[in-house]
């Protein structure tokens, strides 16, 4: 992240769910502790195994949380967007980074040092609860992913991912964010070719419809509970 740090307004901090419960006075104090940075697309924010220094909060843009091996094979654990945070795990258990985080769009990020993160947690129960809720949500998503890998075939895994990533737009389930087939493959543990074949079959069967880069997910897609 090469861009210079800039200051942060309390209005920006208030818009972040993690800090939403802070009284105005604490927000003003927090504004002096956080650092705002721009990260260009494709920049590596942290690498798995790095020493842990800070918590990050996303103001704008999207990032991927991933793990890779020496041969360049990757698995995408999660996509993170505005309002979400990352880098809390290493701060909580004093361990190196568990995964790598890379900007997939130009991002605006806030960072908070280990010492200030712990101080804020100690002084603000709402923030502690927000961090715990974030961890529980990730555990639920990880459980769901393990269930999908063990119990669903690639059709089911693609269908579940599309359903999970879709938003309700005027009563229709639509994946509005760009979701390349390569990334779908890395998220569900399948090859890109297999994902292409499955998406084509789902399209031919009328289960999904491609509209430019958005995907409409039809209600005819059924998954086991
Ligand atoms: P940390 O281990 O400090 O650094 C990598 C960060 O990636 C980690 O904290 C979490 O914030 C985030 N992370 C790790 N695994 C997942 C996951 N399965 N889903 C979402 N975020 C994750």
XYZ file of C-alpha atoms and ligand atoms in Angstrom:
247
model
C 0.000 0.000 0.000
C 2.045 2.883 -1.269
C -0.470 5.749 -1.088
C 0.084 8.255 1.739
C -2.067 8.127 4.866
C -4.737 10.824 5.328
C -6.934 11.905 8.233
C -10.417 10.533 8.882
C -13.640 12.368 9.764
C -15.903 11.196 12.594
C -18.731 10.949 9.998
C -16.749 8.275 8.129
C -16.098 6.417 11.391
C -19.776 6.543 12.369
C -20.737 4.890 9.071
C -18.649 1.822 9.992
C -20.748 -0.803 11.868
C -17.754 -1.668 14.076
C -17.655 1.890 15.476
C -21.376 2.718 15.241
C -21.877 2.396 19.017
C -19.106 4.864 19.897
C -20.269 8.046 21.641
C -19.167 11.269 19.852
C -16.304 11.900 22.252
C -14.849 8.413 21.689
C -15.305 8.830 17.930
C -13.247 12.022 18.031
C -10.526 10.212 19.978
C -10.689 7.296 17.525
C -10.261 9.676 14.570
C -6.793 10.527 15.904
C -5.859 6.834 16.188
C -6.918 5.428 12.802
C -4.991 5.859 9.573
C -6.700 6.106 6.188
C -4.995 4.656 3.137
C -5.756 4.025 -0.520
C -4.866 0.617 -1.921
C -4.752 0.145 -5.691
C -6.394 -2.856 -7.381
C -4.352 -6.080 -7.002
C -2.304 -4.755 -4.078
C -1.396 -7.189 -1.344
C -2.603 -5.811 1.983
C -1.281 -8.701 4.057
C 0.299 -12.071 3.318
C -0.398 -15.300 5.210
C 2.351 -15.777 7.788
C 3.154 -12.037 8.122
C 3.553 -10.611 11.598
C 0.291 -9.095 12.798
C 0.283 -5.341 13.413
C -3.130 -3.816 12.698
C -6.846 -4.220 12.158
C -8.273 -2.982 8.830
C -11.711 -1.597 8.070
C -12.992 -1.272 4.495
C -14.439 2.143 3.600
C -14.827 1.386 -0.103
C -13.815 -1.271 -2.610
C -13.643 -5.055 -2.362
C -10.925 -7.469 -1.316
C -10.418 -11.216 -1.410
C -9.230 -13.311 1.517
C -7.240 -16.204 0.071
C -4.714 -18.945 0.648
C -2.288 -20.189 -1.979
C 0.384 -22.820 -2.403
C 3.883 -22.714 -3.927
C 2.514 -23.782 -7.349
C 0.185 -20.792 -7.472
C -2.999 -22.720 -6.678
C -5.467 -20.526 -4.770
C -8.580 -20.875 -2.678
C -10.737 -17.808 -2.003
C -12.036 -17.967 1.568
C -14.168 -14.864 1.374
C -14.859 -11.583 -0.391
C -14.894 -8.517 1.860
C -16.554 -5.187 1.108
C -17.443 -1.764 2.540
C -18.185 -1.667 6.283
C -16.434 -4.972 6.954
C -13.169 -5.495 8.814
C -10.284 -7.929 8.592
C -7.022 -8.682 10.372
C -8.680 -9.150 13.772
C -7.724 -12.834 14.176
C -3.993 -12.305 14.564
C -4.631 -9.416 16.969
C -6.913 -11.517 19.156
C -4.704 -14.601 19.472
C -1.304 -12.941 18.878
C -0.554 -15.122 15.852
C 0.757 -14.405 12.358
C -1.747 -13.637 9.592
C -3.927 -16.683 8.855
C -4.566 -15.764 5.206
C -3.590 -13.249 2.528
C -5.807 -10.290 1.680
C -5.654 -8.679 -1.777
C -7.597 -5.702 -3.150
C -9.694 -6.767 -6.156
C -10.818 -3.158 -6.680
C -9.216 0.151 -5.667
C -9.894 0.375 -1.907
C -10.031 2.953 0.843
C -9.031 1.367 4.145
C -8.696 2.417 7.758
C -6.143 0.768 9.998
C -5.977 0.626 13.774
C -2.864 -0.533 15.623
C -2.863 -3.618 17.846
C -2.571 -1.499 21.007
C -5.428 0.842 20.034
C -7.623 -2.070 18.876
C -7.258 -3.744 22.273
C -7.852 -0.450 24.092
C -11.032 0.229 22.057
C -12.295 -3.320 22.714
C -11.687 -2.920 26.453
C -13.514 0.426 26.564
C -16.420 -0.314 24.229
C -18.630 -3.358 24.684
C -20.547 -2.631 21.437
C -17.309 -2.892 19.477
C -16.372 -6.133 21.250
C -19.796 -7.556 20.357
C -19.415 -6.386 16.727
C -16.042 -8.173 16.492
C -17.544 -11.334 18.026
C -20.519 -11.184 15.650
C -18.110 -10.864 12.725
C -16.204 -13.941 13.928
C -19.420 -15.937 14.404
C -20.619 -14.965 10.917
C -17.331 -16.197 9.459
C -17.587 -19.462 11.390
C -21.134 -19.980 10.080
C -19.954 -19.299 6.520
C -17.012 -21.693 6.967
C -19.367 -24.409 8.346
C -21.658 -23.892 5.375
C -18.726 -24.167 2.992
C -17.518 -27.412 4.627
C -21.090 -28.740 4.353
C -21.258 -27.769 0.658
C -17.908 -29.411 -0.109
C -18.895 -32.636 1.634
C -22.555 -32.869 0.636
C -23.074 -31.104 -2.711
C -21.752 -31.811 -6.184
C -20.292 -28.968 -8.292
C -23.790 -28.027 -9.607
C -25.044 -27.669 -6.049
C -21.961 -25.740 -4.951
C -22.241 -23.255 -7.842
C -25.982 -22.879 -7.218
C -25.503 -22.307 -3.489
C -22.748 -19.729 -4.077
C -24.914 -17.813 -6.563
C -27.869 -17.858 -4.170
C -25.667 -16.737 -1.246
C -24.097 -13.916 -3.273
C -27.368 -12.687 -4.780
C -29.288 -9.663 -3.553
C -33.009 -9.055 -3.784
C -33.519 -6.485 -6.576
C -37.232 -5.769 -7.147
C -38.172 -9.302 -6.135
C -35.473 -10.975 -8.227
C -32.319 -12.651 -6.929
C -29.442 -10.927 -8.705
C -25.673 -11.240 -8.332
C -24.799 -7.606 -9.009
C -21.078 -7.725 -8.197
C -18.669 -8.922 -10.874
C -17.992 -12.599 -10.236
C -15.537 -14.110 -12.760
C -15.807 -17.880 -13.313
C -12.197 -18.194 -12.204
C -13.155 -16.708 -8.812
C -16.222 -18.956 -8.523
C -13.902 -21.920 -9.139
C -11.520 -20.730 -6.417
C -14.405 -20.269 -3.988
C -15.986 -23.693 -4.430
C -12.924 -25.882 -5.028
C -13.579 -26.785 -8.683
C -11.790 -26.141 -11.967
C -12.654 -23.103 -14.095
C -13.630 -25.408 -16.966
C -16.055 -27.328 -14.750
C -17.609 -24.076 -13.508
C -18.047 -22.874 -17.122
C -19.787 -26.142 -18.027
C -22.074 -26.003 -14.988
C -22.971 -22.333 -15.591
C -23.815 -23.133 -19.222
C -26.045 -26.034 -18.111
C -27.750 -23.864 -15.485
C -28.365 -21.224 -18.165
C -29.746 -23.778 -20.663
C -32.002 -25.228 -17.955
C -33.393 -21.741 -17.226
C -32.028 -21.742 -13.668
C -29.890 -18.654 -14.219
C -29.831 -15.842 -16.757
C -26.748 -13.818 -17.700
C -27.365 -10.095 -18.202
C -23.995 -8.592 -19.071
C -21.842 -9.124 -15.997
C -24.836 -9.625 -13.662
C -26.428 -13.005 -13.021
C -30.158 -13.468 -12.382
C -30.799 -16.512 -10.186
C -34.229 -18.013 -10.891
C -36.396 -19.464 -8.109
C -36.396 -22.796 -9.972
C -32.910 -23.449 -8.518
C -33.545 -25.888 -5.680
C -31.048 -27.013 -3.074
C -31.286 -29.620 -0.339
C -31.763 -27.929 3.104
P -5.684 -12.394 10.370
O -5.442 -13.844 10.605
O -5.083 -11.435 11.351
O -5.197 -12.007 8.897
C -5.921 -12.551 7.778
C -7.359 -12.155 7.937
O -8.239 -12.687 6.962
C -7.922 -12.749 9.260
O -7.276 -12.127 10.349
C -9.383 -12.463 9.056
O -9.688 -11.128 9.299
C -9.524 -12.753 7.559
N -10.017 -14.138 7.365
C -9.379 -15.291 7.594
N -10.170 -16.342 7.286
C -11.351 -15.835 6.857
C -12.568 -16.405 6.386
N -12.746 -17.716 6.298
N -13.574 -15.554 6.045
C -13.397 -14.215 6.103
N -12.264 -13.632 6.539
C -11.259 -14.421 6.913
